[in-house]
C-alpha angles and dihedrals in degrees: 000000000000137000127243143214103272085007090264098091150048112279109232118274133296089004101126136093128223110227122185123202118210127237112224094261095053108257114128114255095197122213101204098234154335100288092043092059091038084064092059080055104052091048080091094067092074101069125138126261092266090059096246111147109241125261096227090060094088089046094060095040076048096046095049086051091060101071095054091030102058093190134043096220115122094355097102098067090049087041087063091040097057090033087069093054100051093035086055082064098045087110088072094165096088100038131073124206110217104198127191123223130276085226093059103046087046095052097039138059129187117285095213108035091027089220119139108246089248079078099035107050080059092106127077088233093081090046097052093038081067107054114084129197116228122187104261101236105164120237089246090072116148114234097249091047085051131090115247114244089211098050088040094052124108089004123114118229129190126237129187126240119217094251088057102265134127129246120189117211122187123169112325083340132102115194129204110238148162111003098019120110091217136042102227129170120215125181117232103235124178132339124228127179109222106213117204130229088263134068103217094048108091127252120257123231121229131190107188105214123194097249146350116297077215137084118354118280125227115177119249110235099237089197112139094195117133111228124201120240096248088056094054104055085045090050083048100053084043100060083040098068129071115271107238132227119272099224103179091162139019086245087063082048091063096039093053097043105031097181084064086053090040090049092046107040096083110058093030080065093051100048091043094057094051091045086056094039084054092049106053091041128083112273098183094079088058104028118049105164127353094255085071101045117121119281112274111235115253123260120275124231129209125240124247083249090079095074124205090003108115122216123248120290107157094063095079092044088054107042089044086055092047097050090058088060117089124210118228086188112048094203088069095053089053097052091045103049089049086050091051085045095054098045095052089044086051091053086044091055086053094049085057094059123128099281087221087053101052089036076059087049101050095045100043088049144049089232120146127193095259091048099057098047084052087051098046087044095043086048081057114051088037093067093047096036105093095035104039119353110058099025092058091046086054102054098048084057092040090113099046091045092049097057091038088050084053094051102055098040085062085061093039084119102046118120127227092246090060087071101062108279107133114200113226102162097051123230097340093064089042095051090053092051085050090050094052088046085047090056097027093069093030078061086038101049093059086077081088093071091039105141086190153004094257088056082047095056086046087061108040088046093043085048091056088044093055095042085056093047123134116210130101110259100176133056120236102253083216130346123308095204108231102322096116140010125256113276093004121131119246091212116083111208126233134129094273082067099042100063095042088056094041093052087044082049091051099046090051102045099063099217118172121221093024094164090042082061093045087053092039098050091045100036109039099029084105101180103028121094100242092169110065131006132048084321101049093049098052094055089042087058093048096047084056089052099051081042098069100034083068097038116028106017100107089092088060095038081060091052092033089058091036085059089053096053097053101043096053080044099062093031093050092041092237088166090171088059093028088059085040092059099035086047096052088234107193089249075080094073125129100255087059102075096075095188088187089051086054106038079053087065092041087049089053093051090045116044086247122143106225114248107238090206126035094198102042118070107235108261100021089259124166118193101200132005099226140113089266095042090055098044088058096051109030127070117280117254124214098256099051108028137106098251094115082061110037102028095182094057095094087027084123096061103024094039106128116179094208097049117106102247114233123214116225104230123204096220092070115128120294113261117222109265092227134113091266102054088106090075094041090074108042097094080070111047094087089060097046103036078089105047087110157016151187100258076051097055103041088044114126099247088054092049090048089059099052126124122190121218096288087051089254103152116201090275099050084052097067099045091058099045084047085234090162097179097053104054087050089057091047097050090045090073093080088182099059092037114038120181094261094057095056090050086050099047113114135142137228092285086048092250109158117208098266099049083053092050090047093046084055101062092218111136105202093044083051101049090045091062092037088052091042087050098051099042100050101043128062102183120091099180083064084040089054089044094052087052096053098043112121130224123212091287092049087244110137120202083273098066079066097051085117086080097053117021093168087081093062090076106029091049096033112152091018098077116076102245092188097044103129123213121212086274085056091243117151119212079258102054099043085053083059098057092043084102093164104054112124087224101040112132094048093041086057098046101048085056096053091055085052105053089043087058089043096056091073096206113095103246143101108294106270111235084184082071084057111056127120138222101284091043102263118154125208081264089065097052102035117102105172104090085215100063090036084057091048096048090044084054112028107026132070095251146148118231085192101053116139133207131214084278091049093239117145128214094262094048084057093051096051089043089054099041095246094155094172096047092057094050091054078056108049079052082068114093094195091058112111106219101198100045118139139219119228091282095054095250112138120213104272089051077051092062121127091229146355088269096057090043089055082043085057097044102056081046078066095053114052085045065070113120101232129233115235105273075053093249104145115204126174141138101255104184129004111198137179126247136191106275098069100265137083139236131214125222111229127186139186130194123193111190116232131205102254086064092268140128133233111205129196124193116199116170111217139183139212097253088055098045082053084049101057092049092045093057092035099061086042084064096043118018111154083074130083117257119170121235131255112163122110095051112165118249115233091199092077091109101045085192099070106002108208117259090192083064095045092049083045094063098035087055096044090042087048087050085039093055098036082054093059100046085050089047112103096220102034100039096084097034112132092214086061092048093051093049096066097030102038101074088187116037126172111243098197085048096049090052101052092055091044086057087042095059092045089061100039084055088060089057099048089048087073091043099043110030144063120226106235111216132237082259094068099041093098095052082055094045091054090055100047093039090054093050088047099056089045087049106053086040084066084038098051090049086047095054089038081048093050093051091048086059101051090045085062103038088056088045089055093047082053097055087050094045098055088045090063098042084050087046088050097046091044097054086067094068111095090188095075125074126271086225092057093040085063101044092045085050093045090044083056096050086048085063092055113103121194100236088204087070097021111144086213089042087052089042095048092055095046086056095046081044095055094039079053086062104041093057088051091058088045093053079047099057094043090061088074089056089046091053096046086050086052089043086046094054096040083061096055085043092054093042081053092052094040094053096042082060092049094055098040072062092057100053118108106263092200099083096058088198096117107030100116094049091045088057099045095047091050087046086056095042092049083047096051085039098053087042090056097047090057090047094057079050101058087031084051091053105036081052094056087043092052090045095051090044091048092043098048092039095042089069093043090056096050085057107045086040084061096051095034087055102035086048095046084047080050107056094035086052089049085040103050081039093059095030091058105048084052090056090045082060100051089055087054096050088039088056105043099074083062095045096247100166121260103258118243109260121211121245115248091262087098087061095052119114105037123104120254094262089053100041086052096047091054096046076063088248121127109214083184088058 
């Protein structure tokens, strides 16, 4: 069984905790779950007037043991055991019972005992941990009595658990104290009230916590993978084993061992600071050349302690290469060798460590030798690099890095094609060349936040990496054939490619001292092997690179400024130069691109001295005299340059105007990746020195086909700068622009030109495409393809519909209505969140009539098709009411749908002050009114402001059902304030005769509703009142007040009141009116004419009414006898009734509950398909049922409200028979007095003794006689006066019992009706996804025969509302 919200409902899901209870000779008796042992509990609550505890209690808790136990052997003694400590709780008023969830318990086992908690929560240690004692304050507090919220909150309190322990809450926690082994924090999650079986039992409070305040949890691994024995073992000796540190730097060596940083920090200090005094200072007074710089210190060498950790090795190898070097500079030898001398004295600080230290080291880590000297010289490096190291290297190289930084920026504009890469595969190839440059200068530019060369080196390395790779970037736009396989890649990778992509990299990037980092990776990378390997033949590659762009980038600074040309061309609208270019007008020779001319204007933009030679470095400087050095700075020769990369390097001096041109091709064979490949292609540099030239590259097919930096080709620029004409002018050369290229034109963000027209919001430029498009293409099917195709967000033309809604219509069934983005939103969707659109109703709704028609099946249009990411429906997002009221009637749609915050449509349009929204909705009948958000709060707490909530709240109102002069008066919202109690919200509507409504709002609390009952029976008591004192507080944990307890008394006050105005006494009571008109009443003077009537009905008792003699009390007894045997028959099937209710409603929650554990266990098969795990998990949550609206709920509490009144009236009608036993006894008193004073005149009167006292005791007897005389009068009369109120209320109960019940039968029968058939549509739409076939439905001649009330009622529609 499981509990619910107000104890009416199902508890949400997976919310519940599995206790055991143990048999005296240890075996677990299990007690299937939480509820199940709470009704053992509860058992308590129904306990006689004196206090006792009842003596069935231990024969249902008996009884409950049977079924686990199987015999009864030995269970009576643990049954007692474990009796005395349930029967110890039975005054559950004051205690709490704070359950963990089933989830929980069912995924964890204990750390210590590894035992799961099925076995551990076996002792009643667990159970009584988890019982806390509150103070029982009583809901009817008066503010002064109550704890403040405000000052409460944020402050732990302690609480006591029944075993004598301590538990700390604070805020939503719970926190493990005194007495408990372990400290352990729970949440507080949510609070339930558990209703027994019978009315008069009180309800228990639950707060469900996230997990046990006992033992210590460790997860269960659910995997159902079968793992072979080998594994195992292996899996065993591995866990086994101690985990060892992660060390990615030497500054995570000296945070993990402290003694090694506290035996190093000094004289890394002292070297460090002379390291940065030497470097500040002048070196040239103490070092004139390299051959008489100090000696270097020799190179360290590691002790055997160390373990596994092998000594250096590299040093030597690199000390013996960079001696050979010579500086032409001798402010970079010296920086260098002080670099080299720190960094050995820093490796020699580390070999004097403490042996027992770096044996610690070697066997807690996975270091090697060689790892640690690249992290002590990367340590190093890292702490001089922004303050000495780099800035010094960069402005020796100042001059070289200026001129470099000027020569790129003139081919800032260049496209990859202009290099030498040929595309043979179209735009797929050329979209996966544009995602490895993407990626390629995203990896590059973080050369910027390098903290050291050896950084440098990763990136460059990991740039080059990322430019090679091989896998396939871009999607194929349609189908390529055969050309290639799926997910291969169309680029095959050798070192021609390489360098055209890295200079393409490098030009892009935008990287300042370029030359300074060349320097700095080669020249102070101390350990590292720069000369030969991966690393070699990066930097290899990059000084290639650098190379050209000095010496042979002219060709590129032409295209480069052609490019230009075009592209402003066609952005500005420049058709004259646009036609020039596309016309090949002779302006466009050769001799007119002046790179000089132009790098001139981009020098002046950007601060920059003009070069005065593009092939000599400025100052003549030379950093270092070596074969690299040289090859940098002096002029290619045939056998080593780059001419087999870069063909049109020499094109000035080979260029032959006869000779066939050759187009370098990418799929060429793939070169060998080592430091000689160089060589490898130099057979072929005369073949390929004339593969292109500069007519070539500036021809206008070349220039058609070029893309700028975004992968905007020329098309896609005018689209976005709306250059209409242009881009007429531009699709009208068939020839350039076939129809294929312009399907397959998209740009880095995979935005086709379409998508782009559309984004822009310009109409012309829209409808050209759109008119190109369709003119020059005859397949739909392509046409359907291109429409759908979806850019880097998933996002297809149609998501941007909201710029041109035209199109809706035009392109209709084309566009693909249920194509999902990454957010999950469909075209349709994203209309609907276009709110401030001028034309957005009709926009919407012609949308909607599209995607019906789209849809293809014949049925209402499906906005479970349409949901996002976070669960939001088109009902969350619309904001028209016309459109919300079209999608509630005419849609398949869910009222009740939640998203990933819980909050339902109508919460979002009460947040968000849509008045008219929520009305449509509280038209609904499917809406669920109470339904709460993750942190319990319902829609009307969710209102933007106080005026929107009183808005709500008459909405409320008039979904009242009205009396019969058509007043409707209910209690609408309870709420909490800061003084620790609540107030309730109570609102009264009178109808007038111009078709209006006059509302009045009156706040009320507890202490004011008990009041009210209290003076009103003082005025009438002879009539039956139910009783409502004694209501829980759900303020008892300040922390987190309980919301079930709140929704408890505003339900039974509501009863309570609609009680009142049906009571035939009490209906027309002023008292009653002013309570709900008068927003502000006066308690005292409300008391003193309570008491004032009281005693005004006395008085009227002697003028009104007849005394009725002893003689006529049977006659009285018989009928009041009579009417109480009728009476508790209906009160003994009410309360059967009642229990009947709560059995199935606990049987319901149970269906729901296993659902949800099946759906849990099954979530773990991968066999299954992802599709049938969500629909299983979306068929359980169909089964869920909110207990705050629940129809059974609603119906539950109608019954306990009418058994209420029933025994009122029974404790009514057993006042007449109170009265005739007091009349009874005042008689015999009276027949005692009178004959006392019969016999004091019997007494002799001669002797004159007694005289005095005889008088005196007849004067007494004729006094208690006389009293009781005028006792059996007013008894007489109260007693006709009871007689005649019983009698006339007890018809008019009768009657109001019949309507209360047959209404209440009424409402749960419409909404089960309605409830179910939402829930009929949820498994169709649950099932759809998976194909399950659409059920046959029955005609409407079942439905013949019933009158139109009761056929709408049962379609689940309210004509009324």
């Amino acid at each position: 069984m499981s509990t619910d919200n107000a104890g009416l409902g199902r508890r949400t899901k997976s919310k519940r905790a599995a206790y055991h209870i143990a048999t005296a000779d240890g075996s677990p008796t299990a007690v299937a779950d939480s509820t199940k042992l709470l009704k053992l509990l509860i058992a308590m609550g129904r306990r006689p007037a004196d206090n006792t505890p009842p003596a069935e209690v231990g024969d249902e808790i008996a009884e409950y043991l049977k079924p686990s136990q199987g015999a009864v052997t030995g269970g009576e003694k643990c049954f007692r055991r474990n009796a005395t400590l349930l029967l110890n709780t039975y005054a559950i008023f004051d205690r709490i019972l704070l359950l963990p969830t089933t989830e929980f318990l069912l995924t964890h086992r204990e750390l210590e005992t590894q035992t799961t908690w099925d076995d551990l929560v076996q002792s009643e240690e667990v159970l009584a941990s988890h019982v806390i004692r509150v103070s029982g304050v009583p809901a009817s507090t008066s503010p002064k009595d109550a704890p403040n919220l405000r000052d409460s909150k944020g402050k732990a309190k302690q609480f006591p658990t029944f075993n004598g322990k301590t538990v700390v809450i604070k805020d939503n926690f719970v926190y493990s104290n005194k007495g408990f082994k372990t400290l352990n924090q729970a949440q507080l999650l949510q609070d339930v009230l558990l209703y027994p079986d019978t009315p008069n039992a009180q309800q228990w409070l639950i707060y469900y916590i996230s997990k046990p305040l006992v033992g210590t949890p460790e997860p269960l691994n659910k995997s159902l993978r079968t793992v072979p024995p080998d594994d195992q073992s292996a899996n065993f000796a591995t866990s086994s084993q101690p985990r060892k540190k992660d060390i990615q730097s030497f500054h995570d060596v000296l945070s993990r061992f402290p003694i090694i940083s506290r035996q190093m920090q000094p004289g890394l200090e002292q070297h460090f600071q002379k390291f940065r005094t030497d470097a500040e200072s002048d070196f040239v007074n103490r070092l004139v050349n390299p051959q008489e710089a100090s000696p270097k210190p020799e190179r360290p060498s590691y002790p055997r302690s160390l373990g596994s950790v092998s000594s250096i090795s590299s040093l030597d190898q690199s000390q013996s290469r960079k001696s050979s070097l010579r500086f032409d500079d001798p402010q970079e030898a010296k920086l260098r060798d002080a670099l080299e001398g720190l960094v050995i004295e820093s490796i020699r600080l580390f070999q004097n460590v403490d042996r027992h230290q770096l044996s610690l080291l070697g066997s807690s880590t996975d270091l090697s030798g060689p790892a640690v000297e690249h992290m002590i010289e990367r340590y190093v490096t890292e702490c001089f690099h922004h303050n000495i190291l780099f800035p010094k290297v960069c402005s020796m190289q100042s001059a070289e890095d200026t001129q470099l930084e000027a020569d790129i920026r003139q081919m800032i504009d260049i496209d990859f094609i202009q290099v030498g890469i040929d595309i043979q595969h179209g735009q797929q190839q050329r979209k996966e060349l544009s995602a490895r440059i993407a990626s390629g200068v995203e990896s590059f530019k973080k050369m910027k936040t390098a903290q050291s060369p050896q950084e440098m080196i990763e990136i460059l390395i990991a740039t080059q990496k990322t430019i090679m790779s091989n896998s396939l970037h871009a999607e194929p736009l349609k189908e390529t054939g055969s050309q290639s396989g799926k997910g291969e890649s169309l680029v095959l990778a050798n070192a021609d490619l390489l360098v055209s992509l890295l200079l393409i990299v490098i030009i892009r990037s935008q990287i300042g001292s370029l030359h300074a980092r060349l320097l700095y990776m080669t020249q102070f990378s101390i350990l590292n092997d720069v000369e030969s390997g991966e690393t070699g033949y990066s930097i290899s590659t990059f000084e290639a690179v650098l190379s050209y762009i000095l010496h042979h980038s002219s060709v590129l600074k032409k295209a480069s400024q052609a490019n230009r040309a075009l592209w402003r061309a066609i952005r500005k609208g420049d058709m004259s130069t646009l036609a020039r270019i596309m016309e090949q007008d002779s302006a466009l020779s050769e001799d007119s691109f002046n790179p000089d001319a132009d790098w001139m204007s981009i020098n002046s933009n950007h601060g920059v001295a003009s070069s005065a030679s593009a092939t000599s470095l400025p100052n003549g400087h030379a950093a270092i005299s070596s074969p690299r050095r040289d090859s940098f700075h002096a002029a290619p020769s045939n056998a080593s340059g780059l001419g087999h990369v870069f063909p049109f390097a020499n094109q000035d001096e080979n260029r032959s105007e006869n000779k066939t041109k050759v187009k370098k091709k990418v799929s060429m064979d793939v070169r060998s990746m080592s430091s000689s490949s160089e060589q490898s292609h130099v057979s072929r540099t005369s073949t390929l020195l004339s593969s292109m030239s500069f007519g070539h590259e500036i021809s206008v097919e070349r220039l058609s086909c070029t893309q700028d930096h975004s992968g905007n080709s020329v098309l896609m620029m005018g689209v976005e700068a709306s250059q209409e004409q242009a881009l007429k002018y531009l699709l009208q050369m068939g020839h350039l622009f076939p129809i294929e290229m312009i399907l397959d034109d998209y740009n880095n963000e995979k935005t086709t030109l379409l998508s782009a027209a559309v984004q822009s919001g310009n109409k012309s430029t829209t409808q050209s495409l759109v008119d190109c498009i369709q003119n020059r293409l005859n397949d739909r099917s392509t046409l359907r393809r291109y429409l759908a195709f979806q850019d880097v967000k998933g996002r297809a033309m149609a998501h941007y519909l909201f710029n041109a809604p035209e199109l809706i219509s035009s392109l209709a069934l084309d566009l693909p209505w249920q194509l999902k983005d990454k957010n999950g939103q469909t075209p349709l969707f994203a209309l609907c969140r276009s709110y401030d659109h001028e034309d957005y109703s009709r926009m919407v709704e012609t949308a909607l009539s599209v995607a019906l028609q789209s849809q293809g099946d014949g049925e209402a249009l499906h906005l479970d098709l349409h949901t996002d990411i976070k669960s939001n429906t088109l009902l969350h997002v619309v904001t028209n009411p016309r459109i919300t009221k079209r999608l509630l009637q005419y849609c398949d749609s869910d009222p009740n749908a939640k998203n990933e915050k819980n909050f339902t449509p109508l919460m979002v349009a009460s947040k968000f002050a849509r008045i008219d929204s929520v009305r449509i909705f509280f038209i609904d009948d499917r809406t669920d009114l109470q339904a709460r958000d993750q942190r319990g709060f319902t829609a009307v707490e969710l209102a933007k402001d106080d005026e929107v909530r009183n808005r709500i709240d008459d909405m409320v109102l008039l979904s009242t059902r009205a009396a019969t002069d058509g007043r409707i008066t209910t209690i609408v919202r309870s709420f909490f304030i800061e003084d620790g109690t609540i107030r309730l919200v109570l609102k009264s509507g009178a109808p007038n005769p111009n078709s209006t409504i006059t509302v009045t709002t009156c706040r009320r609390s507890v202490v004011e509703f008990e009041k009210l009952a209290h003076w009103l029976m003082m005025e009438h008591p002879a009539s039956w009142l139910p009783s409502i004192s004694n209501l829980r507080s759900p303020c008892q944990l300040l922390s987190k007040p309980s919301r079930a307890v709140l929704r408890d008394i505003q339900i039974r006050l509501d009863l309570f009141l609609q009680t009142l105005l049906s009571h035939p006494t009490f209906s027309t009571h002023e008292m009653l009116w002013e309570f709900f008109l008068v927003p502000d009443i006066d308690l005292r003077m409300l008391a003193e004419r309570a008491h004032l009537k009281a005693s005004t009905r006395v008085d009227n008792l002697r003028e009104d009414y007849e005394p009725l003699l002893l003689d006529s009390a049977p006659s009285v007894e018989r009928f009041v006898s009579h009417a109480s045997d009728q009476v508790r028959n209906v009160q003994r099937a009410l309360s059967t009734l009642f229990q009947h209710l709560n059995a199935y409603r606990n049987v319901s929650s149970d269906l729901v509950e296993a659902q949800s554990h099946c759906h849990h266990h099954m979530s773990i098969l991968s066999t299954l398909p992802p599709d049938h795990l969500k629909a299983f998990e979306r068929y359980s949550s169909t089964l869920s049922d909110n207990p705050d609206s629940s129809p059974l709920a609603r119906f539950q509490y109608t019954t306990q409200c009418a058994l209420n009144n029933t025994s009122a009236l029974l404790t009514a009608l057993a006042r007449p028979s109170t009265l005739i036993n007091s009349l009874t006894s005042t008689s015999e008193q009276l027949t005692k007095h009178t004959a006392s004073a019969s016999r004091s005149q019997r007494w002799p009167s001669a002797l004159g003794l007694l005289d005095d006292t005889r008088a005196r005791l007849l004067q007494e007897s004729l006094e208690k006689a006389n009293a009781a005389r005028s006792e059996i009068d007013m008894l007489g009369r109260e007693l006709n006066y009871t007689q005649q109120t019983v009698a006339g209320e007890l018809a008019g109960w009768q009657e109001s019992h019949a309507k209360q019940v047959r209404e209440g039968l009424r409402d749960w029968a419409k909404g089960m009706v309605v409830k179910e058939k939402g829930r009929l549509e949820a498994m169709k739409r649950t099932g759809r996804p998976i194909g399950v076939p659409k059920p046959k439905e029955k005609g409407s001649e079942d439905l013949k025969g019933l009158d139109p009330d009761t056929e709408s009622e049962m379609n689940g529609t309210s004509t009324s509302k």
